[in-house]
Tab-separated table of C-alpha atoms in Angstrom:
chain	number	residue	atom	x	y	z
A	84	UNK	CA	42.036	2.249	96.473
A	85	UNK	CA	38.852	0.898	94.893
A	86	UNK	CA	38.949	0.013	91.157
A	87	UNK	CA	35.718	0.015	89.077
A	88	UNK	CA	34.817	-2.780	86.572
A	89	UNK	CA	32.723	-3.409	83.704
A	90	UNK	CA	31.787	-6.728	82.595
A	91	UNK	CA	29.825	-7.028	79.018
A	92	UNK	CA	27.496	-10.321	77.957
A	93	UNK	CA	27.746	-11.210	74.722
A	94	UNK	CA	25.990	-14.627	74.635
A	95	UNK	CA	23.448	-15.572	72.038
A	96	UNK	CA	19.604	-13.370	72.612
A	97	UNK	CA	16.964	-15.810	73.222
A	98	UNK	CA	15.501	-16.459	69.923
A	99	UNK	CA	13.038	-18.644	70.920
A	100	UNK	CA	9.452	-16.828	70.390
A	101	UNK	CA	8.683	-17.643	67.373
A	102	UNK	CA	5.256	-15.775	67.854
A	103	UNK	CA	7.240	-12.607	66.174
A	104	UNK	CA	9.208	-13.133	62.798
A	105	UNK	CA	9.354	-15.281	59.492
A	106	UNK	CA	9.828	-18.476	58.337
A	107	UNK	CA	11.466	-19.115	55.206
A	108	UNK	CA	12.672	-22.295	53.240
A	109	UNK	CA	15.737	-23.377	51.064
A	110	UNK	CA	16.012	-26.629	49.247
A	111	UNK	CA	19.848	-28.043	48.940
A	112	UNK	CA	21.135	-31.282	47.302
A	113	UNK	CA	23.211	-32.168	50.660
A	114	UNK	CA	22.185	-30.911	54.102
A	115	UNK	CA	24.554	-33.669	55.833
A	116	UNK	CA	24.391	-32.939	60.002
A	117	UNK	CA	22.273	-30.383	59.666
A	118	UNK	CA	19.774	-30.746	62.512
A	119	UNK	CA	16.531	-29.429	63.761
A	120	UNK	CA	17.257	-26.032	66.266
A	121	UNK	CA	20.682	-25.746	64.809
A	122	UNK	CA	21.395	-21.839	64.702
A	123	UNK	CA	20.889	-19.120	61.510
A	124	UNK	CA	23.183	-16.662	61.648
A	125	UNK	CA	23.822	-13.561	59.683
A	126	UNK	CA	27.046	-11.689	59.769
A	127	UNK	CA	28.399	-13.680	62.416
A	128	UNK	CA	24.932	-12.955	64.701
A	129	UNK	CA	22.218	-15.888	65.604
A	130	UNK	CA	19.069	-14.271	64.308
A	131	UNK	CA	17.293	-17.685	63.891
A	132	UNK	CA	17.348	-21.616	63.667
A	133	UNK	CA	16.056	-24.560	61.681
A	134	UNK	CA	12.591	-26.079	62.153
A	135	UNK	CA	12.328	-29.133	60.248
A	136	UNK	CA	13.325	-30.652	57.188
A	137	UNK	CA	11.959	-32.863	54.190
A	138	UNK	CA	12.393	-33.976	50.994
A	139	UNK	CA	10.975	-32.358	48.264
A	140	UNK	CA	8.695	-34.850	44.770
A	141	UNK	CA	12.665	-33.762	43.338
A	142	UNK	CA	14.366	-35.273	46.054
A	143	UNK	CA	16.217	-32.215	47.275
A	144	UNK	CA	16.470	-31.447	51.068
A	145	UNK	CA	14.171	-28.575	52.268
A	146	UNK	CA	14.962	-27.070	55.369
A	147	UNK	CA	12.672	-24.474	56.961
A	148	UNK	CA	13.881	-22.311	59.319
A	149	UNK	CA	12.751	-19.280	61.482
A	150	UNK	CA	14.291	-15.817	61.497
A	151	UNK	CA	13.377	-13.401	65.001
A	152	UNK	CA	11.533	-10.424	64.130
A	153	UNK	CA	13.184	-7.444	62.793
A	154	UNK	CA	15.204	-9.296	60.674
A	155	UNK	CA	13.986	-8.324	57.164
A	156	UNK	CA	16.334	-9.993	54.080
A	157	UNK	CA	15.983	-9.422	50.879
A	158	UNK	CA	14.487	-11.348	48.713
A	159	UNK	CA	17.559	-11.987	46.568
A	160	UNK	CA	19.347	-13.208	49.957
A	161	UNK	CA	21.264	-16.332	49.845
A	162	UNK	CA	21.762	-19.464	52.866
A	163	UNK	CA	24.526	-21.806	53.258
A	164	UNK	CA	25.042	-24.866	54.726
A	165	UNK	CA	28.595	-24.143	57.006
A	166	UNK	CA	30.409	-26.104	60.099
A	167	UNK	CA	31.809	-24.817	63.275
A	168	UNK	CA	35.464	-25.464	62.849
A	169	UNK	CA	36.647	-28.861	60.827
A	170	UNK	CA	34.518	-31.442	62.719
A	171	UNK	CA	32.041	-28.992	64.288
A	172	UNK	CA	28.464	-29.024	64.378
A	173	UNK	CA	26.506	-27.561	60.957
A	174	UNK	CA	24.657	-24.362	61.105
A	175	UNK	CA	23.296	-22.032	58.157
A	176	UNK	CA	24.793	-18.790	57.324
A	177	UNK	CA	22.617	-16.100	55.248
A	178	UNK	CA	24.086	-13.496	53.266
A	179	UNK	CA	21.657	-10.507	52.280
A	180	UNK	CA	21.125	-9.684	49.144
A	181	UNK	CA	20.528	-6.409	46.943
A	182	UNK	CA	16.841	-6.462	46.265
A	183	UNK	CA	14.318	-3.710	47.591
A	184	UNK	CA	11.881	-6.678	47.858
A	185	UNK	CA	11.850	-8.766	51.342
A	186	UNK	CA	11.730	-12.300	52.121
A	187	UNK	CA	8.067	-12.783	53.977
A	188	UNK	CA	6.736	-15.694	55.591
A	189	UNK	CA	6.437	-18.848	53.272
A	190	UNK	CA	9.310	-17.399	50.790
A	191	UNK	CA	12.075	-19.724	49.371
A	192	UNK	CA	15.467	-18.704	49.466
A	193	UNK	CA	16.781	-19.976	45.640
A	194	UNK	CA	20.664	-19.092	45.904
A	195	UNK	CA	22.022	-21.792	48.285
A	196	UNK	CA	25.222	-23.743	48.713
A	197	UNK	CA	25.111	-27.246	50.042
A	198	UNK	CA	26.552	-28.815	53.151
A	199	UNK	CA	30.168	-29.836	52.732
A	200	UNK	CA	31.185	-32.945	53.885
A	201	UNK	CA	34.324	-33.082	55.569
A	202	UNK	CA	35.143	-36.517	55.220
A	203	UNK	CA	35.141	-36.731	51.647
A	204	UNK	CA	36.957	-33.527	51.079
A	205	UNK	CA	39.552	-35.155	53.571
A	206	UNK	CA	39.770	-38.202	51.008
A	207	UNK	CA	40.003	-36.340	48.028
A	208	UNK	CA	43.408	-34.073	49.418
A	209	UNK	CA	44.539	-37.700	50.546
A	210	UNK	CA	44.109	-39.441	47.129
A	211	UNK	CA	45.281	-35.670	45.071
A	212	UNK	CA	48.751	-36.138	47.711
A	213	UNK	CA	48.994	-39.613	46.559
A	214	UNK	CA	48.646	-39.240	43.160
A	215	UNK	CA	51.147	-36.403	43.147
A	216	UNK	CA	53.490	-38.642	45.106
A	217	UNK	CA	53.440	-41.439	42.974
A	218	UNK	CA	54.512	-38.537	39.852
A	219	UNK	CA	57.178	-37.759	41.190
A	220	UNK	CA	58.015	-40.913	41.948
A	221	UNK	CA	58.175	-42.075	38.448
A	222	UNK	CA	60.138	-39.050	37.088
């Protein structure tokens, strides 16, 4: 008897012509490991990935990236600055907003949260665990 199979691809589209779709900025105060061509995703779904960075005359990091066309955000939309897993590489994540208005080529995403740097969030549980040893230490 002769079964029948159906295998599905579910890799990442190829993003790469940048001919078609926007580019948009966001300026953050940390954008540690964030690299040029790392992936924008929305909802779990690459839709894009970061050009180039600079600082700013305020000294924040800007970070332009590119978003494949079709994707329209609003203009209220927000980008973060996340990592695959605890020691994974850094990517952004974009949440859409509520606004009728869209994000267009040259726009600046204004609600952003900044890289995370897992190293010193590691040393801050360590030194909260010690402190909380040494309490109940002396009681």
């Amino acid at each position: 008897m002769l079964g029948s199979m159906l295998v599905v691809y579910g890799g990442d589209e190829d993003i790469s012509d940048a001919s078609e779709g926007t580019r948009v900025s966001a300026s953050f105060n940390r954008i540690d490991g964030l690299s040029e061509g790392d992936p924008v995703y929305l909802s779990g779904v690459r839709i894009g990935s970061v050009e180039k960075m600079w600082l700013n005359k305020d000294f924040r990091a800007v970070v332009t990236f590119w978003l494949k066309g079709g994707v329209e955000l609003p203009s209220d939309s927000s980008a973060a600055i996340h990592t695959d897993g605890l020691f994974g590489s850094k990517f952004i994540g974009l949440a859409a907003g509520d606004e009728e208005s869209l994000l267009k080529n040259g726009s600046l995403i204004t609600f952003n949260q900044d890289a995370v740097v897992v190293s010193e969030l590691l040393d801050l549980i360590s030194s909260e665990g010690k402190a909380n040893r040494a309490k109940n230490q002396s009681q």
